[in-house]
Tab-separated table of C-alpha atoms in Angstrom:
chain	number	residue	atom	x	y	z
A	106	PRO	CA	166.575	108.584	90.913
A	107	SER	CA	163.903	108.763	88.186
A	108	ARG	CA	163.496	104.986	88.214
A	109	LEU	CA	163.189	104.983	92.002
A	110	SER	CA	160.648	107.791	91.835
A	111	ARG	CA	158.505	105.858	89.341
A	112	SER	CA	158.662	102.753	91.538
A	113	LEU	CA	157.553	104.727	94.589
A	114	ARG	CA	154.607	106.203	92.674
A	115	ILE	CA	153.512	102.740	91.581
A	116	MET	CA	153.782	101.416	95.132
A	117	ARG	CA	151.720	104.317	96.497
A	118	ALA	CA	149.032	103.795	93.853
A	119	ALA	CA	148.831	100.067	94.637
A	120	SER	CA	148.656	100.812	98.359
A	121	ARG	CA	145.734	103.207	97.881
A	122	LEU	CA	143.880	100.673	95.729
A	123	LEU	CA	144.254	97.926	98.314
A	124	ARG	CA	143.235	100.218	101.157
A	125	TRP	CA	140.029	101.350	99.492
A	126	ALA	CA	139.271	98.256	97.379
A	127	PRO	CA	135.849	97.455	98.952
A	128	ILE	CA	134.605	100.949	98.067
A	129	ALA	CA	136.500	101.925	94.948
A	130	ALA	CA	136.775	98.599	93.151
A	131	PRO	CA	133.310	98.632	91.551
A	132	LEU	CA	133.834	102.194	90.314
A	133	ALA	CA	137.298	102.354	88.751
A	134	TRP	CA	140.331	100.504	87.400
A	135	LEU	CA	144.074	101.135	87.497
A	136	ARG	CA	145.641	101.045	84.038
A	137	ARG	CA	149.308	101.460	83.197
A	138	GLU	CA	150.148	103.869	80.405
A	139	GLY	CA	153.872	103.847	79.753
A	140	THR	CA	155.520	104.545	83.097
A	141	GLU	CA	152.381	106.014	84.706
A	142	TRP	CA	149.370	104.437	86.423
A	143	LYS	CA	146.008	106.094	85.697
A	144	VAL	CA	142.566	105.621	87.273
A	145	VAL	CA	139.974	104.612	84.655
A	146	PRO	CA	136.220	104.729	85.446
A	147	GLN	CA	134.572	101.327	85.061
A	148	GLY	CA	132.373	102.442	82.172
A	149	GLN	CA	135.453	103.500	80.172
A	150	ALA	CA	137.448	100.319	80.727
A	151	PRO	CA	138.061	98.393	77.494
A	152	ARG	CA	136.341	95.029	77.340
A	153	ASN	CA	139.568	93.081	77.696
A	154	GLU	CA	140.239	94.881	80.989
A	155	LEU	CA	136.999	93.449	82.380
A	156	SER	CA	138.408	89.972	81.799
A	157	CYS	CA	140.316	88.534	84.749
A	158	SER	CA	141.879	85.179	85.531
A	159	THR	CA	140.216	84.313	88.840
A	160	THR	CA	136.839	84.647	90.497
A	161	GLY	CA	138.319	87.032	93.068
A	162	ASP	CA	139.769	89.312	90.384
A	163	ARG	CA	136.501	89.418	88.441
A	164	GLU	CA	134.601	90.510	91.550
A	165	PHE	CA	136.227	93.946	91.231
A	166	ALA	CA	133.818	94.605	88.337
A	167	TYR	CA	130.703	93.927	90.428
A	168	ILE	CA	128.571	96.752	91.799
A	169	HIS	CA	127.803	96.158	95.465
A	170	GLU	CA	124.918	97.538	97.499
A	171	HIS	CA	126.748	100.605	98.800
A	172	ASN	CA	127.217	101.787	95.192
A	173	TRP	CA	123.729	101.063	93.818
A	174	ASN	CA	121.877	103.873	92.087
A	175	GLU	CA	118.098	104.408	92.102
A	176	GLN	CA	117.553	102.144	89.080
A	177	MET	CA	119.425	99.307	90.777
A	178	TRP	CA	117.499	99.708	94.030
A	179	ASN	CA	114.237	99.539	92.062
A	180	ILE	CA	115.311	96.357	90.283
A	181	ALA	CA	116.527	94.744	93.504
A	182	GLY	CA	113.214	95.592	95.181
A	183	ARG	CA	111.345	93.607	92.522
A	184	VAL	CA	113.550	90.507	92.643
A	185	ASP	CA	113.031	87.901	95.367
A	186	PHE	CA	115.759	85.321	94.810
A	187	GLN	CA	114.211	82.815	97.206
A	188	SER	CA	110.852	82.841	95.373
A	189	LEU	CA	112.651	82.843	92.021
A	190	MET	CA	114.654	79.736	92.939
A	191	GLU	CA	111.616	77.980	94.413
A	192	GLU	CA	109.227	78.691	91.551
A	193	GLY	CA	111.258	79.430	88.443
A	194	CYS	CA	114.470	77.411	88.636
A	195	TYR	CA	114.497	73.989	86.957
A	196	LEU	CA	117.589	72.883	88.844
A	197	LEU	CA	116.067	73.518	92.285
A	198	LYS	CA	112.556	72.216	91.591
A	199	GLY	CA	111.123	70.492	94.654
A	200	VAL	CA	113.900	71.558	97.041
A	201	ALA	CA	112.654	72.408	100.556
A	202	SER	CA	112.080	76.075	101.381
A	203	ASP	CA	114.584	76.055	104.242
A	204	VAL	CA	117.322	74.853	101.883
A	205	ILE	CA	116.452	77.549	99.335
A	206	HIS	CA	116.486	80.069	102.166
A	207	ARG	CA	120.076	79.102	103.027
A	208	LEU	CA	121.092	79.371	99.389
A	209	SER	CA	119.665	82.889	99.141
A	210	PHE	CA	122.328	84.211	101.532
A	211	GLY	CA	124.883	84.566	98.743
A	212	ALA	CA	126.182	87.926	97.495
A	213	LYS	CA	123.623	89.923	95.488
A	214	VAL	CA	125.398	92.185	93.005
A	215	PHE	CA	124.903	94.096	89.779
A	216	ALA	CA	127.167	93.975	86.734
A	217	ARG	CA	127.082	96.143	83.618
A	218	ARG	CA	127.049	95.059	79.976
A	219	GLY	CA	130.363	93.507	78.938
A	220	THR	CA	131.385	92.396	82.435
A	221	VAL	CA	132.885	88.897	82.400
A	222	LEU	CA	131.519	86.722	85.211
A	223	ILE	CA	133.247	83.522	84.105
A	224	GLU	CA	136.192	83.326	81.703
A	225	GLU	CA	136.888	80.337	79.479
A	226	GLY	CA	140.043	78.502	80.540
A	227	SER	CA	140.237	80.281	83.899
A	228	GLU	CA	139.514	79.321	87.484
A	229	ASN	CA	135.934	79.751	88.636
A	230	SER	CA	134.618	79.085	92.135
A	231	ALA	CA	131.122	80.555	91.864
A	232	ILE	CA	127.644	79.767	90.593
A	233	PHE	CA	125.366	82.588	89.474
A	234	VAL	CA	121.579	82.727	89.679
A	235	VAL	CA	120.168	85.432	87.398
A	236	GLY	CA	117.526	87.673	88.951
A	237	HIS	CA	117.388	90.360	86.263
A	238	GLY	CA	118.939	90.844	82.842
A	239	ALA	CA	120.726	88.382	80.578
A	240	LEU	CA	124.081	86.644	80.327
A	241	LYS	CA	125.718	85.414	77.113
A	242	VAL	CA	127.613	82.109	77.116
A	243	THR	CA	130.322	81.670	74.470
A	244	VAL	CA	132.858	78.961	73.662
A	245	LYS	CA	135.854	80.015	71.563
A	246	GLY	CA	133.921	83.134	70.613
A	247	GLU	CA	130.837	81.194	69.465
A	248	LYS	CA	127.591	81.972	71.301
A	249	ILE	CA	125.984	78.803	72.655
A	250	SER	CA	123.221	80.105	74.928
A	251	THR	CA	121.630	82.995	76.790
A	252	ILE	CA	120.972	82.801	80.527
A	253	GLY	CA	117.978	84.698	81.910
A	254	PRO	CA	116.060	85.142	85.188
A	255	GLY	CA	115.720	81.944	87.214
A	256	GLN	CA	118.547	80.190	85.383
A	257	VAL	CA	121.864	79.063	86.840
A	258	VAL	CA	125.356	79.179	85.321
A	259	GLY	CA	128.731	78.026	86.636
A	260	LEU	CA	127.934	74.391	87.373
A	261	TYR	CA	130.423	72.960	84.888
A	262	THR	CA	133.586	73.863	86.790
A	263	MET	CA	132.090	72.619	90.059
A	264	LEU	CA	131.014	69.252	88.668
A	265	LYS	CA	134.069	68.621	86.501
A	266	GLY	CA	136.697	70.079	88.829
A	267	THR	CA	138.324	71.900	85.909
A	268	ASN	CA	138.751	75.439	84.675
A	269	ALA	CA	135.787	77.069	82.963
A	270	SER	CA	134.817	75.653	79.574
A	271	ALA	CA	132.979	78.810	78.479
A	272	THR	CA	132.945	82.566	78.936
A	273	VAL	CA	129.886	84.131	80.577
A	274	THR	CA	129.384	87.832	79.880
A	275	VAL	CA	126.626	90.284	80.802
A	276	SER	CA	124.725	90.971	77.556
A	277	SER	CA	121.960	93.240	78.903
A	278	GLU	CA	122.449	96.808	80.111
A	279	LEU	CA	122.480	95.513	83.684
A	280	ALA	CA	122.390	92.090	85.283
A	281	TYR	CA	121.377	91.439	88.882
A	282	VAL	CA	122.761	88.110	90.080
A	283	LEU	CA	123.067	86.005	93.197
A	284	GLU	CA	126.639	84.726	93.532
A	285	LEU	CA	127.029	81.398	95.375
A	286	ARG	CA	130.363	79.809	96.170
A	287	HIS	CA	130.706	76.198	95.070
A	288	SER	CA	131.327	75.057	98.651
A	289	HIS	CA	128.179	76.796	99.924
A	290	PHE	CA	126.073	75.479	97.057
A	291	GLN	CA	127.254	71.897	97.559
A	292	SER	CA	126.824	71.947	101.333
A	293	CYS	CA	123.226	73.170	101.009
A	294	LEU	CA	122.295	70.531	98.431
A	295	GLU	CA	124.353	67.513	99.485
A	296	ASP	CA	121.185	65.646	100.580
A	297	GLU	CA	119.206	66.423	97.417
A	298	PRO	CA	119.624	63.495	94.954
A	299	SER	CA	117.089	64.946	92.493
A	300	VAL	CA	119.179	68.120	92.170
A	301	LYS	CA	122.290	66.038	91.482
A	302	GLN	CA	120.431	64.207	88.711
A	303	ARG	CA	119.314	67.469	87.110
A	304	MET	CA	122.856	68.840	87.401
A	305	GLN	CA	124.062	65.837	85.427
A	306	VAL	CA	121.470	66.538	82.719
A	307	ILE	CA	122.598	70.184	82.521
A	308	LEU	CA	126.242	69.057	82.395
A	309	GLU	CA	125.572	66.733	79.454
A	310	GLN	CA	123.707	69.497	77.613
A	311	ARG	CA	126.579	71.917	78.183
A	312	GLU	CA	129.164	69.406	76.935
A	313	ALA	CA	127.119	68.915	73.758
A	314	GLN	CA	126.913	72.698	73.270
A	315	ASN	CA	130.657	73.043	73.862
A	316	LYS	CA	131.412	70.344	71.301
A	317	ALA	CA	129.151	71.972	68.704
A	318	ALA	CA	130.779	75.380	69.288
A	319	GLU	CA	134.250	73.908	68.889
A	320	MET	CA	133.221	72.270	65.603
A	321	VAL	CA	131.937	75.617	64.279
A	322	HIS	CA	135.116	77.343	65.461
A	323	ASN	CA	137.394	74.775	63.810
A	324	LYS	CA	135.377	74.926	60.574
A	325	THR	CA	135.687	78.734	60.513
A	326	ILE	CA	139.465	78.510	61.000
A	327	ARG	CA	139.802	76.034	58.103
A	328	GLU	CA	137.724	78.256	55.806
A	329	VAL	CA	139.854	81.297	56.672
């Protein structure tokens, strides 16, 4: 009976989470402690609990519009993603305004420090344009770059058709990002050869950074 009772409690907890996921997901996590499931506020979740294996799982850590506080509304009011992509994004330089306008219809979300947007070795189906804050890119624990406003991250998995080669984590107190699905991004830019050329340049730079990080990582292991 006790085992059945525990199973029923777990099932009820999972059912409530699924029912209210669009509202509750940005605010709290379920964590198992022994035989019990406990609700943990997002800010108290250990860093490894912010790390998930798929893009869909990671989205539970995002803060959507219905949960924004006054600070977030103020930041969002100052960020115009369309202007940012037109004027401050190397990748999209020269792209027609109507194309940029279509791109700007992605999900605009906030994420707190420590939130993993992309996880090394895991599936990723999104590209992120940073509107506010900073993201840290690491390979095997080695920092290779910082991504700031107007910059794009997440191209590698789209271009290579592989799992992510790096982990991308929010390094500022808050990050405000535009999330674009690979399919949406590609459909908007399929007739833009200059963008494809710049994507190739970015890809080559990232591969060089990845290789350098792996060399540092391997050297550290040998020294230890």
